[in-house]
GROMACS .gro file of C-alpha atoms in nm:
model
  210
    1UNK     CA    1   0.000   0.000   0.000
    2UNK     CA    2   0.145   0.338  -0.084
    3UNK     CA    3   0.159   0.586   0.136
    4UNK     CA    4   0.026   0.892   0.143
    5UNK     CA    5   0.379   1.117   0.130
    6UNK     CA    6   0.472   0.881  -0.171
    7UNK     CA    7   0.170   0.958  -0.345
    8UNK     CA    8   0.257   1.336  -0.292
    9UNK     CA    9   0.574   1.295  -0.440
   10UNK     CA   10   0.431   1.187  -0.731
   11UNK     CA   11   0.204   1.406  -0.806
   12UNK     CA   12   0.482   1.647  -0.782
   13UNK     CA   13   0.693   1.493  -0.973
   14UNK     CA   14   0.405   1.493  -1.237
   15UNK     CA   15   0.421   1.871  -1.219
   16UNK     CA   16   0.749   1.886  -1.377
   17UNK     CA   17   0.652   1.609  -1.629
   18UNK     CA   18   0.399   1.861  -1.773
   19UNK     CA   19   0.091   1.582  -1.601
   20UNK     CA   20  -0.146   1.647  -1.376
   21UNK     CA   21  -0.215   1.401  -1.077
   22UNK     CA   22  -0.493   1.382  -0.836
   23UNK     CA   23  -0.528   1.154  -0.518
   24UNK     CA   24  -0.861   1.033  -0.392
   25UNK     CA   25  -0.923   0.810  -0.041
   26UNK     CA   26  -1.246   0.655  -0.261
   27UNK     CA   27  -1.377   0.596  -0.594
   28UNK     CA   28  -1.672   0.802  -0.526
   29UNK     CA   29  -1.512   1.092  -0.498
   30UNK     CA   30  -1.266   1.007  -0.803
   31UNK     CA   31  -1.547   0.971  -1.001
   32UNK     CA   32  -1.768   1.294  -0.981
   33UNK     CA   33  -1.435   1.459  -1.039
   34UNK     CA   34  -1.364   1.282  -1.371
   35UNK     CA   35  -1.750   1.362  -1.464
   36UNK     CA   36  -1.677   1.728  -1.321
   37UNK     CA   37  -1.387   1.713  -1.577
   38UNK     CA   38  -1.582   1.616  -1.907
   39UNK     CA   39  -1.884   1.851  -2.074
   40UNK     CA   40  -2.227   1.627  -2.172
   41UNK     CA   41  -2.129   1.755  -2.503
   42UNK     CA   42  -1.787   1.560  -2.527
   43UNK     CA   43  -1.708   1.229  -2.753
   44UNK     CA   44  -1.540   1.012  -2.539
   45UNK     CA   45  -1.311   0.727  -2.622
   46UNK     CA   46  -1.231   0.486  -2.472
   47UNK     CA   47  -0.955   0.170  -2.378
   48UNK     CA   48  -1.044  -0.167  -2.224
   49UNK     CA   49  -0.988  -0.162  -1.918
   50UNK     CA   50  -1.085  -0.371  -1.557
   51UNK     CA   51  -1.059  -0.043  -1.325
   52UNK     CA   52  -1.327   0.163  -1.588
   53UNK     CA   53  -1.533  -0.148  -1.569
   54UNK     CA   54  -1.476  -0.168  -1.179
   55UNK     CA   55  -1.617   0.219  -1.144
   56UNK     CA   56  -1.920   0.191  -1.380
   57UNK     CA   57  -1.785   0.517  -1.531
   58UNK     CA   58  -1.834   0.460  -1.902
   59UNK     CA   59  -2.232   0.392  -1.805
   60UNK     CA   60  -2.232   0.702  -1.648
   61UNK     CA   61  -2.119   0.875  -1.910
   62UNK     CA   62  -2.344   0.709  -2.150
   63UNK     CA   63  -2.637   0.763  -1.929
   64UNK     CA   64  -2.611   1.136  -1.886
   65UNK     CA   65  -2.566   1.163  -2.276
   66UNK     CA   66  -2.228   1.158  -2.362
   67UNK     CA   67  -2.112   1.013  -2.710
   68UNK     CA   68  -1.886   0.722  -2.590
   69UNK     CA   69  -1.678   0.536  -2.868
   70UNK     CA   70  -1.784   0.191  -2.708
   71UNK     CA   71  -1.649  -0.052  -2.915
   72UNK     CA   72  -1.752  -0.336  -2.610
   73UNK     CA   73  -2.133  -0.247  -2.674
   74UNK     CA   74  -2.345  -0.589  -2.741
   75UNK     CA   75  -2.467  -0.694  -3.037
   76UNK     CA   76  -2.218  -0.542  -3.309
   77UNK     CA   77  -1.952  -0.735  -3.497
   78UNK     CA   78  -1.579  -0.703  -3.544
   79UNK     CA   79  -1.593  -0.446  -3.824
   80UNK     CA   80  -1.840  -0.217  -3.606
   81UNK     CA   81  -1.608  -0.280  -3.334
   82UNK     CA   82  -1.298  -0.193  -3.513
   83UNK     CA   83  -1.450   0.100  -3.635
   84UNK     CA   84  -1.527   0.263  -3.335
   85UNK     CA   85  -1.133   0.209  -3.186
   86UNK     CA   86  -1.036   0.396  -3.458
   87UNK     CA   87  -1.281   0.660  -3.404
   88UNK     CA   88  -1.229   0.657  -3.012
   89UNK     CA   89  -0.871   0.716  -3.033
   90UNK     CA   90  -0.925   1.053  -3.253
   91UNK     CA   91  -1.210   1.152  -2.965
   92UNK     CA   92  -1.213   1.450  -2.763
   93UNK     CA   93  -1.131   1.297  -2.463
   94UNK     CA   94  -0.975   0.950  -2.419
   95UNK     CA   95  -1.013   0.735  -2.092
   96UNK     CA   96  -0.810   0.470  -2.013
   97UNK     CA   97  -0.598   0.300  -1.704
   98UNK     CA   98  -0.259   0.223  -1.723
   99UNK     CA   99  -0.092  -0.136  -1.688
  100UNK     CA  100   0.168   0.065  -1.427
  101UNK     CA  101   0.323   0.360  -1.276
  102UNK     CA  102   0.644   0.399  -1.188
  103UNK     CA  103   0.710   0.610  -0.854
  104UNK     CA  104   0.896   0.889  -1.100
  105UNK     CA  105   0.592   0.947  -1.254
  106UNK     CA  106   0.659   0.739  -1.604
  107UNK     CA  107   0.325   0.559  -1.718
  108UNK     CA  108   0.313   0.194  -1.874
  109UNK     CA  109   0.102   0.095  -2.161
  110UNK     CA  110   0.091  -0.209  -2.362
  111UNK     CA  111  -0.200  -0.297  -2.624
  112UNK     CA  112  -0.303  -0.514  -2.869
  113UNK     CA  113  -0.487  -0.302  -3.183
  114UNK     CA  114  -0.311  -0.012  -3.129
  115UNK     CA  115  -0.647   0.233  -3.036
  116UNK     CA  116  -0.484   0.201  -2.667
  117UNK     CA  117  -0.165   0.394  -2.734
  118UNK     CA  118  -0.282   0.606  -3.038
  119UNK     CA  119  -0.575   0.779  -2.773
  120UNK     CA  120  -0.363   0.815  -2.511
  121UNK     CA  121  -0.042   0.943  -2.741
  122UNK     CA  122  -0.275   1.191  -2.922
  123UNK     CA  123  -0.639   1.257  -2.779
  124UNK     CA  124  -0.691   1.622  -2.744
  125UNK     CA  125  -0.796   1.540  -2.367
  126UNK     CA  126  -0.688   1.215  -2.144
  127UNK     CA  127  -0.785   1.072  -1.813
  128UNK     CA  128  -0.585   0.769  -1.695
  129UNK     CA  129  -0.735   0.626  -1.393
  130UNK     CA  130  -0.550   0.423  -1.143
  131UNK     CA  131  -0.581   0.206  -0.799
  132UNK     CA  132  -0.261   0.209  -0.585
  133UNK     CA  133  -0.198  -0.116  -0.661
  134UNK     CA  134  -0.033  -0.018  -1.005
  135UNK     CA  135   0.237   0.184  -0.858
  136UNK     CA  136   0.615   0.060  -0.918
  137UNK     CA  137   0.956   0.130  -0.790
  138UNK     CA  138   1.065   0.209  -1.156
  139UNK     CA  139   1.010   0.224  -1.513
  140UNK     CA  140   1.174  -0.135  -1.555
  141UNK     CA  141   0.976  -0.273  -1.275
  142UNK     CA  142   0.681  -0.098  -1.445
  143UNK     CA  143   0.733  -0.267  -1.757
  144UNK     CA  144   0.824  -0.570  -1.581
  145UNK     CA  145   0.446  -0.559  -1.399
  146UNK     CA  146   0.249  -0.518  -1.716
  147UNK     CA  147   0.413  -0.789  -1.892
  148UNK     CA  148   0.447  -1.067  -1.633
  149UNK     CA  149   0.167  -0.981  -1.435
  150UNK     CA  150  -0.118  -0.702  -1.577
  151UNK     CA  151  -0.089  -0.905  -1.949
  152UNK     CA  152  -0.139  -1.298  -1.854
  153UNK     CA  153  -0.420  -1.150  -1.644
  154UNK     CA  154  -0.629  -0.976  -1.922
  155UNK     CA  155  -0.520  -1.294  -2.187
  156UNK     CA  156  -0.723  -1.524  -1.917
  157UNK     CA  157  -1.046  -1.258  -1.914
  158UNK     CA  158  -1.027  -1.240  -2.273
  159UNK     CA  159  -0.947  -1.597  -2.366
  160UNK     CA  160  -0.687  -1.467  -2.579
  161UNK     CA  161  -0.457  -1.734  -2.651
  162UNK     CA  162  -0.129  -1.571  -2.592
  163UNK     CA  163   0.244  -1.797  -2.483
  164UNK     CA  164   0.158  -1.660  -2.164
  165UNK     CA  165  -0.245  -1.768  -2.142
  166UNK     CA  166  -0.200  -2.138  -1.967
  167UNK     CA  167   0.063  -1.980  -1.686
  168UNK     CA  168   0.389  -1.977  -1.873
  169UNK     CA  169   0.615  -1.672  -1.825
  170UNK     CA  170   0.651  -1.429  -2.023
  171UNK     CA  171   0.867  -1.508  -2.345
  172UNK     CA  172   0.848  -1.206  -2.608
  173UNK     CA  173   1.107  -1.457  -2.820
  174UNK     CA  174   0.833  -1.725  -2.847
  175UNK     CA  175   0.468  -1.507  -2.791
  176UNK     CA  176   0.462  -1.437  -3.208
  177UNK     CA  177   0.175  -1.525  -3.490
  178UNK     CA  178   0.066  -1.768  -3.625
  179UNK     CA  179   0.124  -1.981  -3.284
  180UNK     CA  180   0.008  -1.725  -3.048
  181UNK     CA  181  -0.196  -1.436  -3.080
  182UNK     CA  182   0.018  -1.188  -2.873
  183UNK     CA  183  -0.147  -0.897  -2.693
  184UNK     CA  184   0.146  -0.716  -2.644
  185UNK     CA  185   0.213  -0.553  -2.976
  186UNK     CA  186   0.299  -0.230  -2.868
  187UNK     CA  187   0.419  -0.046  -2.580
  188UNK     CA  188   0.411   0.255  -2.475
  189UNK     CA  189   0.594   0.431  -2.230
  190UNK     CA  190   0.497   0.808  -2.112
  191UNK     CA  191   0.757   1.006  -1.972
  192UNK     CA  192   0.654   1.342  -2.005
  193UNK     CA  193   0.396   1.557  -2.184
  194UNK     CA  194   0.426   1.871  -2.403
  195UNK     CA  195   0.072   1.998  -2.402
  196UNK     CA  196  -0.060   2.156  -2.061
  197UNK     CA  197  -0.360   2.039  -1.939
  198UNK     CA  198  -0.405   1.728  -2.170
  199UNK     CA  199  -0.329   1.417  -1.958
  200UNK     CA  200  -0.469   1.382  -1.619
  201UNK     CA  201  -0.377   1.132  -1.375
  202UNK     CA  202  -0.698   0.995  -1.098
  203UNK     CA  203  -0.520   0.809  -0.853
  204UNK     CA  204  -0.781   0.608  -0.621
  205UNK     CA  205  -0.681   0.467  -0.268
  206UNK     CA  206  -0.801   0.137  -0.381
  207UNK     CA  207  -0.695  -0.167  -0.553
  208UNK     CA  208  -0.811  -0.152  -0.910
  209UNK     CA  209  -0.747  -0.344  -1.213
  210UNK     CA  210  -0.467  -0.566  -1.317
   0.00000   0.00000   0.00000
């Protein structure tokens, strides 16, 4: 469990990477300020993602009448799917967790179609929400985390038949097509951001997610 002077650091340390960070003791609270932080007239895209599913938010958002990208909705098909990743990514605002955090502030990403790191990369607005539980010593143990831990995780609750799916290790030498269907195609790794304003960190006091 972090504590609460560690989370301070980091949010400072944010400051200089151009990011803003936010600490909440519940996910109550955390979410009426993410709401707070999006108008009813905003598009909203979105990644998958345990911790938004965990909150509710993005039925929330749908209910009060935003235009969410959902490309998890029932009853469409791969293309319809597909389509709205693609649209999602280019959204106004882009919400998303991330697989972990380093304790210098540097943010861990891996995904599969690529939606994942072009929102968060390039959305005019993002919101990456986060339990404490995702918080590493450093970038390599960050990495580290999302691979051999965050990744095998979300290949069991998707079924997706990565090397690592039946409780093998992680093995990015062996984890390639047409054997496997990897999930880790890219990675992304955000050290720093160049636009004020644009990426917002929620940090919960909670154990979210993978």
């Amino acid at each position: 469990m972090a504590s609460r002077n560690k989370i301070k650091g980091l949010i400072e340390k944010w400051k200089k990477r151009n990011i803003n960070g936010y600490f909440f003791e519940n996910r109550q609270d955390a979410l009426k300020e993410i709401v707070n932080n999006i108008p009813v007239s905003a598009g909203i895209g979105i990644s998958g993602s345990v911790t938004l599913d965990q909150l509710g938010l993005v039925g929330i958002l749908e209910k009060r009448g935003n235009k969410v990208y959902n490309q998890y909705k029932p009853g469409i098909d791969r293309q319809e799917s597909l389509r709205l990743r693609k649209e999602g990514s280019r959204a106004e605002f882009y919400l998303a967790s991330a697989n972990a955090i380093s304790e210098n502030g540097e943010l861990v990403f891996l995904s599969a179609w690529g939606n994942r790191t072009s929102g968060i990369a390039y959305a005019d607005n993002v919101i990456i929400v986060c339990g404490i539980n995702k918080i590493c010593k450093d970038a390599a143990e960050a990495i580290k985390r999302s691979r051999d831990y965050a990744a095998p995780l979300n290949c069991k609750r998707l079924n997706w038949q990565s090397y690592c799916f039946n409780g093998k290790a992680c093995n990015q030498e062996l984890c390639l097509f047409p054997e496997y269907k990897r999930m880790c195609c890219q990675l992304l790794l955000v050290e720093a951001e160049i636009k004020p304003d644009r990426l917002k960190i929620f940090i919960i006091n909670e154990n979210l997610g993978f």
